[in-house]
Amino acid sequence: MPNDETPGVYIDETPAGPATIPPWGETVAAFVGHTERATGAAGEDVTLIPQRVGSLAEFESLFGGAQPEVGVRVDVVETPAGRDVRAAWADGVGPRHVVHPSLQLYFANGGRSALIVSVGRFGPDGAGPVADELRAGVDALAAVDEVSLIVVPETRWLPEAEYAAVYRQALDQCAERKDRFVLLDLPGSGSDGGAPSSVVDRFREADLGSHHRYGAAYWPDVITHLPPAVDEARVEVVHTVDGVPGAAVPLAEVDATLGTQVRAAIADLRVSVPPSGAVAGVYAHFDRTRGVWKAPAGIELKGVAGPAAELTARELDALQEPTRRSVNVIRRLAGRGIQVWGARTLAGADTEFRYVNVRRLVSHVEDSVRRGLWQFVFEPNDAATWARVRQLVDGFLTGLWQAGALVGTKPEEAFRVDVGLGRTMTQQDVVDGLLVLSVGLATTRPAEFIIVRFGQRQQAG
């Protein structure tokens, strides 16, 4: 410490700690879609302006609730055994604007923070999403740094060419930014009775561009435990007596007893949504509890009653053909609930980036190292700087290896870091101000196929 007992100017230099690369930040899923409204905290219009929320209540304060525009038909049948009251969505589909229920499943399954891009209000009379608006919403994320995942659950109701255009734009953005990943929903719910092969074939024929390693697809839709949002003015009741159905009447015109039964039937309606919101929560859960290198699969989904389609073993195999786009499945497993079953990217034939956790780990390393090296931008491009860069990256990767993200019994087996003249740079690179760093990683991969061999020793007779 300086001697400051007499007047004067004193300098006390305190050495800074060693430079470090910041750890993996919180997983933030960006949800793009239509909302009931888009009003900021000060009453301003926040359409196409990403807003961060940490709870469903915070979302509702800015964007409103679930879509109530879809009508409901309630059939009341009088039988000798009593009165049978059943409700169904009038259009047979249900809500098409599903950001609200998707976000509910995201928070229920482990998500803690989300970015919301409202692309406009719900369409009138239950009209579906608009592709150009969804594309504008994806584009609004391009300049935002904190995005980890992109979720656009309304794409499923788009025509095929528009569906592909939205996801192609999202995948291109991921490839350019290299710090985010897309969760895709297939263009068929699974609840419409269509063969899985036809749904998947349509998906595999869609023009999604060339950046398949930056996305993963999930199917079928999930049937939720979420309460339906219903406008009672859009409820029609059809009363059948002695096998003769009467005219449809509004709920307000039935008697109190029947009205109570009708409302109970409506409350039993199940809301089906694309799986991406729930799966995004699983990603966030594993990122926080296990690390980004853990495959986001094999865990029970919360808030989900079941998948919209049950698949046979042969159908499951067809979804992950190694030479085609892979599709990860939402499955019901005996004694283990409804689970995410699969962790493959769209690049099923890519041996390097076939798995979600490998792609996201490499993206994490790339983004973290990029951020960590900003401190060297104006340093001399010389051997002293190169040594500091190597030490910084080596320390960061050693931490990942110790956490189990990389394979190897010692650091030199798990990764390599190289930088220097004649190794990663030429003299012209140095003159041009280019500092070139080479990093190699031995990444972990899921034990996707576990083979147990049984043998039986014959006893001597």
XYZ file of C-alpha atoms in Angstrom:
461
model
C 0.000 0.000 0.000
C 1.325 3.553 -0.675
C 2.342 5.833 2.168
C -0.533 8.337 2.134
C 0.170 10.049 5.462
C 1.462 13.218 3.754
C -0.169 15.226 0.977
C 0.517 14.050 -2.541
C -0.674 11.814 -5.378
C -0.330 8.076 -4.866
C -0.858 5.160 -7.239
C -1.800 1.702 -6.035
C -1.756 -0.904 -8.795
C -3.886 -3.928 -7.959
C -3.245 -6.881 -10.244
C -6.340 -8.182 -11.957
C -7.108 -11.876 -11.717
C -6.334 -14.163 -14.631
C -8.495 -13.704 -17.722
C -11.326 -16.196 -17.947
C -13.991 -17.256 -20.410
C -17.473 -16.718 -18.975
C -19.465 -19.867 -18.170
C -22.505 -21.075 -20.078
C -25.336 -18.613 -19.543
C -28.979 -19.313 -18.860
C -30.863 -21.088 -21.628
C -33.339 -18.695 -23.225
C -35.929 -20.036 -25.659
C -37.345 -17.533 -28.126
C -41.038 -18.100 -28.937
C -42.330 -16.541 -32.149
C -46.043 -16.332 -32.882
C -49.376 -14.545 -32.632
C -50.689 -13.306 -29.295
C -53.890 -11.784 -27.934
C -52.147 -8.414 -27.700
C -48.623 -6.960 -27.664
C -48.433 -4.121 -25.174
C -45.301 -3.167 -23.239
C -45.098 -2.169 -19.585
C -45.589 1.503 -20.527
C -48.477 0.758 -22.887
C -46.366 0.871 -26.042
C -46.784 -1.483 -28.991
C -44.151 -4.255 -28.806
C -45.113 -6.157 -31.952
C -41.913 -7.667 -33.443
C -39.883 -6.348 -30.486
C -38.468 -9.260 -28.424
C -39.568 -9.127 -24.794
C -38.013 -11.222 -22.027
C -40.343 -12.912 -19.543
C -39.641 -15.156 -16.579
C -43.112 -16.541 -15.898
C -46.483 -17.147 -17.478
C -47.944 -14.292 -15.421
C -45.369 -11.907 -16.848
C -46.205 -13.114 -20.370
C -49.927 -12.562 -19.802
C -49.332 -9.032 -18.511
C -47.770 -8.123 -21.868
C -49.372 -10.464 -24.381
C -52.654 -11.681 -22.904
C -53.972 -15.208 -22.586
C -54.769 -18.245 -24.698
C -56.755 -18.100 -27.921
C -60.515 -18.289 -27.224
C -61.762 -17.692 -30.781
C -62.244 -21.336 -31.722
C -65.854 -22.452 -31.338
C -67.082 -25.488 -29.365
C -69.928 -27.891 -30.170
C -71.529 -29.775 -27.298
C -73.688 -32.820 -28.056
C -76.259 -33.702 -25.419
C -77.835 -37.120 -25.977
C -80.687 -38.381 -23.834
C -80.513 -42.183 -23.409
C -82.356 -44.690 -21.209
C -79.210 -44.840 -19.078
C -79.101 -41.076 -18.597
C -77.756 -37.969 -20.225
C -74.499 -38.107 -22.204
C -72.796 -34.730 -22.667
C -69.705 -34.423 -24.833
C -67.785 -31.377 -26.100
C -65.540 -31.060 -29.157
C -63.835 -28.257 -31.040
C -66.237 -27.061 -33.720
C -63.580 -27.192 -36.429
C -62.157 -30.497 -35.189
C -58.731 -28.889 -34.693
C -58.795 -26.483 -31.790
C -56.599 -23.417 -31.217
C -54.027 -22.675 -33.918
C -52.334 -19.841 -32.062
C -50.443 -21.832 -29.459
C -47.670 -19.628 -28.071
C -49.495 -19.372 -24.719
C -49.930 -23.139 -24.069
C -46.468 -23.856 -25.525
C -44.967 -21.400 -23.060
C -46.908 -23.036 -20.215
C -45.300 -26.369 -21.098
C -41.889 -24.703 -21.418
C -42.008 -23.392 -17.858
C -43.529 -26.652 -16.544
C -40.663 -28.706 -17.988
C -37.706 -26.648 -16.792
C -37.622 -23.363 -18.671
C -36.934 -20.271 -16.592
C -36.526 -17.470 -19.082
C -38.003 -16.843 -22.514
C -37.991 -14.224 -25.235
C -41.360 -13.538 -26.825
C -41.735 -12.102 -30.310
C -45.375 -11.292 -30.967
C -45.941 -11.069 -34.716
C -49.472 -9.685 -34.366
C -52.837 -10.447 -32.842
C -54.870 -13.628 -33.236
C -56.638 -13.928 -36.573
C -60.418 -13.333 -36.594
C -62.759 -16.290 -36.034
C -59.933 -18.689 -35.316
C -58.018 -17.929 -38.521
C -54.627 -19.552 -38.683
C -51.138 -18.047 -38.525
C -49.608 -15.920 -41.283
C -46.275 -17.091 -42.696
C -44.898 -13.651 -43.586
C -45.559 -12.472 -40.052
C -43.820 -15.506 -38.570
C -40.808 -14.929 -40.835
C -40.658 -11.314 -39.692
C -40.667 -12.584 -36.105
C -37.756 -14.916 -36.759
C -35.892 -12.067 -38.429
C -36.413 -9.922 -35.311
C -34.198 -12.384 -33.392
C -31.207 -12.010 -35.712
C -29.637 -9.143 -33.758
C -30.426 -10.519 -30.277
C -27.491 -12.130 -28.470
C -29.258 -14.029 -25.689
C -31.181 -16.544 -27.806
C -30.418 -20.243 -27.192
C -33.394 -21.924 -28.880
C -35.903 -20.831 -31.533
C -39.470 -22.154 -31.234
C -42.177 -21.327 -33.813
C -45.045 -23.669 -32.857
C -47.655 -22.174 -35.206
C -45.838 -23.357 -38.338
C -47.696 -26.673 -38.282
C -50.837 -25.069 -39.762
C -49.059 -23.401 -42.683
C -49.094 -24.631 -46.305
C -46.020 -26.736 -46.995
C -44.016 -24.163 -48.968
C -44.633 -21.477 -46.318
C -43.869 -23.949 -43.528
C -40.503 -24.714 -45.110
C -39.705 -21.033 -45.675
C -40.143 -20.154 -41.989
C -37.891 -22.954 -40.765
C -35.356 -22.437 -43.543
C -34.974 -18.838 -42.411
C -34.551 -19.922 -38.777
C -31.939 -22.563 -39.662
C -30.029 -20.080 -41.811
C -29.971 -17.657 -38.905
C -28.578 -20.344 -36.608
C -25.842 -21.226 -39.071
C -24.871 -17.567 -39.386
C -24.968 -16.809 -35.658
C -23.701 -20.211 -34.454
C -25.124 -19.604 -30.982
C -28.683 -20.964 -31.275
C -30.675 -24.003 -32.331
C -34.133 -24.574 -33.852
C -36.777 -26.951 -32.509
C -39.051 -27.955 -35.392
C -42.597 -29.308 -35.258
C -43.756 -31.542 -38.094
C -46.598 -30.370 -40.357
C -49.037 -32.999 -39.058
C -50.355 -33.460 -35.529
C -50.632 -37.241 -35.427
C -54.195 -36.958 -34.140
C -55.774 -36.719 -37.586
C -55.351 -40.425 -38.303
C -52.736 -39.920 -41.004
C -50.068 -42.588 -41.300
C -46.789 -41.575 -39.632
C -44.944 -42.401 -42.837
C -46.968 -39.849 -44.829
C -46.431 -37.103 -42.231
C -42.703 -37.755 -42.074
C -42.337 -38.056 -45.841
C -43.966 -34.646 -46.265
C -41.556 -33.234 -43.744
C -38.531 -34.824 -45.363
C -39.507 -33.429 -48.749
C -39.776 -29.863 -47.427
C -37.037 -27.506 -48.612
C -35.334 -26.604 -45.348
C -32.078 -25.501 -46.940
C -28.675 -26.966 -46.124
C -28.139 -26.203 -42.448
C -29.719 -29.345 -41.018
C -27.207 -29.680 -38.190
C -28.688 -26.595 -36.486
C -32.132 -28.043 -35.844
C -34.007 -31.042 -34.471
C -37.551 -32.169 -35.254
C -40.123 -33.594 -32.819
C -43.423 -35.414 -33.415
C -46.304 -36.020 -32.728
C -48.287 -33.291 -30.971
C -48.859 -33.651 -27.253
C -52.250 -33.808 -25.583
C -52.034 -31.550 -22.556
C -53.669 -31.209 -19.163
C -54.067 -27.482 -19.791
C -57.558 -25.994 -19.402
C -59.149 -24.834 -22.672
C -59.757 -21.140 -23.316
C -63.370 -20.942 -24.496
C -65.609 -18.010 -25.355
C -69.048 -19.125 -24.174
C -70.641 -16.954 -26.862
C -69.117 -19.371 -29.387
C -70.492 -22.532 -27.749
C -73.342 -24.329 -29.541
C -75.405 -27.032 -27.865
C -77.159 -29.757 -29.859
C -79.730 -31.666 -27.799
C -80.739 -35.114 -29.079
C -83.908 -36.705 -27.681
C -85.271 -40.077 -28.846
C -82.570 -40.174 -31.492
C -83.674 -36.884 -33.062
C -81.140 -34.030 -32.850
C -82.534 -30.576 -32.285
C -81.277 -27.291 -33.656
C -78.010 -25.922 -32.338
C -78.634 -23.290 -29.663
C -76.269 -20.948 -27.800
C -75.119 -21.993 -24.341
C -76.930 -18.980 -22.862
C -80.282 -20.444 -23.907
C -80.066 -23.807 -22.096
C -81.386 -24.311 -18.578
C -79.140 -23.977 -15.543
C -78.786 -27.727 -14.900
C -77.798 -28.511 -18.463
C -75.584 -25.438 -18.543
C -73.611 -26.806 -15.599
C -73.190 -30.155 -17.375
C -72.142 -28.448 -20.611
C -69.498 -26.372 -18.829
C -68.157 -29.513 -17.145
C -67.857 -31.203 -20.557
C -66.046 -28.156 -21.958
C -63.615 -28.235 -19.034
C -62.732 -31.802 -20.046
C -61.690 -30.700 -23.548
C -58.044 -31.448 -24.167
C -55.783 -28.880 -25.791
C -53.278 -30.445 -28.191
C -50.162 -28.465 -29.089
C -46.995 -29.094 -31.088
C -44.275 -30.555 -28.827
C -41.573 -27.901 -29.316
C -42.517 -25.814 -26.270
C -42.357 -28.738 -23.856
C -39.143 -30.004 -25.466
C -37.549 -26.553 -25.113
C -38.202 -26.835 -21.379
C -36.394 -30.182 -21.343
C -33.393 -28.583 -23.077
C -33.345 -25.813 -20.461
C -33.627 -28.345 -17.625
C -30.685 -30.442 -18.819
C -28.560 -27.390 -19.653
C -28.981 -26.192 -16.068
C -28.720 -29.499 -14.199
C -26.414 -31.626 -16.356
C -24.806 -29.399 -18.977
C -25.359 -28.607 -22.636
C -23.424 -31.762 -23.540
C -26.165 -34.008 -22.096
C -28.619 -35.318 -24.679
C -32.024 -33.678 -23.955
C -34.028 -36.896 -23.920
C -35.194 -39.760 -21.733
C -37.108 -37.628 -19.250
C -40.823 -37.564 -18.478
C -42.748 -34.565 -19.780
C -44.860 -32.618 -17.307
C -48.301 -31.244 -18.097
C -48.754 -33.810 -20.854
C -51.465 -36.470 -20.930
C -50.065 -38.350 -23.898
C -48.826 -38.182 -27.463
C -51.385 -37.544 -30.189
C -50.307 -40.797 -31.898
C -48.898 -44.073 -30.583
C -46.202 -45.554 -32.830
C -45.127 -49.108 -33.477
C -41.504 -50.203 -33.204
C -41.225 -50.322 -36.993
C -42.603 -46.790 -37.311
C -40.133 -45.577 -34.702
C -37.233 -47.069 -36.646
C -38.372 -45.354 -39.838
C -38.298 -41.936 -38.162
C -34.569 -42.155 -37.522
C -33.255 -43.684 -40.725
C -29.533 -42.821 -40.745
C -29.543 -41.656 -44.368
C -32.462 -39.198 -44.045
C -33.674 -36.345 -41.838
C -34.154 -37.713 -38.359
C -37.336 -37.142 -36.365
C -37.360 -37.461 -32.572
C -40.470 -38.974 -31.046
C -42.709 -38.224 -28.098
C -43.473 -41.676 -26.675
C -45.472 -43.295 -23.941
C -43.260 -45.759 -22.048
C -44.738 -48.229 -19.585
C -43.942 -47.168 -16.049
C -41.973 -44.114 -17.216
C -44.628 -41.761 -18.518
C -44.555 -39.602 -21.652
C -40.964 -39.002 -22.743
C -38.834 -37.284 -25.335
C -37.321 -40.248 -27.169
C -34.463 -39.274 -29.419
C -31.739 -36.626 -29.579
C -30.786 -36.383 -33.234
C -30.433 -33.316 -35.372
C -32.012 -33.119 -38.803
C -28.630 -34.184 -40.208
C -29.185 -37.914 -39.739
C -26.406 -38.858 -42.175
C -23.862 -36.438 -40.687
C -21.559 -38.529 -38.509
C -20.003 -35.406 -37.006
C -23.180 -33.540 -35.993
C -25.805 -36.260 -35.858
C -26.608 -35.611 -32.201
C -28.191 -32.538 -30.653
C -25.842 -32.382 -27.683
C -22.725 -32.543 -29.890
C -23.927 -29.685 -32.090
C -24.908 -27.543 -29.119
C -21.689 -28.259 -27.211
C -19.598 -27.180 -30.193
C -21.754 -24.069 -30.568
C -21.260 -23.360 -26.868
C -17.488 -23.657 -27.200
C -17.426 -21.497 -30.327
C -19.562 -18.771 -28.788
C -17.782 -18.817 -25.422
C -14.311 -18.680 -26.956
C -15.387 -15.906 -29.309
C -16.635 -13.834 -26.382
C -13.575 -14.617 -24.298
C -11.159 -13.531 -27.031
C -12.640 -10.069 -27.476
C -10.187 -8.872 -24.830
C -7.318 -9.574 -27.251
C -8.670 -7.635 -30.242
C -6.248 -4.728 -29.809
C -3.351 -6.675 -28.308
C -0.117 -7.154 -30.290
C -0.312 -10.144 -32.624
C 2.807 -11.744 -31.199
C 4.006 -14.797 -29.314
C 3.162 -13.342 -25.887
C -0.461 -12.789 -26.901
C -0.657 -16.222 -28.484
C 0.560 -17.820 -25.248
C -2.111 -15.965 -23.243
C -4.814 -16.979 -25.725
C -3.782 -20.602 -25.542
C -3.694 -20.546 -21.736
C -7.160 -18.969 -21.593
C -8.787 -21.482 -23.964
C -6.898 -24.405 -22.450
C -8.264 -23.528 -19.008
C -11.809 -23.225 -20.326
C -11.687 -26.599 -22.083
C -10.076 -28.266 -19.076
C -13.108 -27.189 -17.056
C -15.433 -28.743 -19.633
C -13.421 -31.971 -19.600
C -13.546 -32.116 -15.798
C -17.331 -31.664 -15.963
C -17.653 -34.661 -18.307
C -18.325 -32.795 -21.554
C -15.299 -34.245 -23.368
C -13.949 -37.778 -23.742
C -10.493 -38.736 -22.522
C -8.594 -39.884 -19.446
C -6.489 -36.721 -19.504
C -6.895 -33.250 -21.043
C -4.591 -33.883 -23.990
C -6.840 -36.764 -25.047
C -9.984 -34.622 -24.724
C -8.956 -31.535 -26.677
C -6.148 -29.702 -28.379
C -5.491 -25.976 -28.676
C -3.025 -24.661 -31.209
C -2.007 -21.127 -32.137
C 1.168 -19.637 -33.536
C 3.274 -18.667 -36.515
C 3.909 -21.607 -38.810
C 1.241 -23.616 -37.013
C -2.060 -21.836 -37.503
C -0.848 -18.600 -39.108
C 1.449 -17.504 -41.891
C 3.598 -14.384 -41.748
C 1.070 -12.723 -44.038
C -1.712 -13.543 -41.552
C 0.265 -11.756 -38.837
C 0.851 -8.755 -41.090
C -2.868 -8.674 -41.921
C -3.775 -8.724 -38.216
C -5.273 -12.217 -38.252
C -4.955 -14.310 -35.101
C -5.971 -17.869 -36.030
C -6.776 -20.348 -33.275
C -7.309 -24.073 -33.886
C -9.342 -26.125 -31.394
C -10.071 -29.856 -31.572
C -12.638 -31.566 -29.343
C -13.354 -35.182 -28.432
C -17.073 -34.867 -27.767
C -19.269 -37.340 -25.932
C -22.107 -39.049 -27.769
C -25.244 -40.698 -26.400
C -25.207 -44.413 -25.703
C -28.115 -44.627 -28.110
C -28.004 -48.374 -28.662
C -27.251 -50.421 -25.569
C -26.588 -54.052 -26.461
C -26.651 -56.715 -23.781
C -25.376 -60.158 -24.744
C -26.706 -63.096 -22.814
C -24.947 -66.441 -22.683
C -25.933 -69.694 -21.056
C -23.375 -72.192 -19.866
C -24.445 -75.771 -20.466
C -24.065 -78.059 -17.487
C -22.181 -81.251 -18.059
C -24.620 -84.150 -18.335
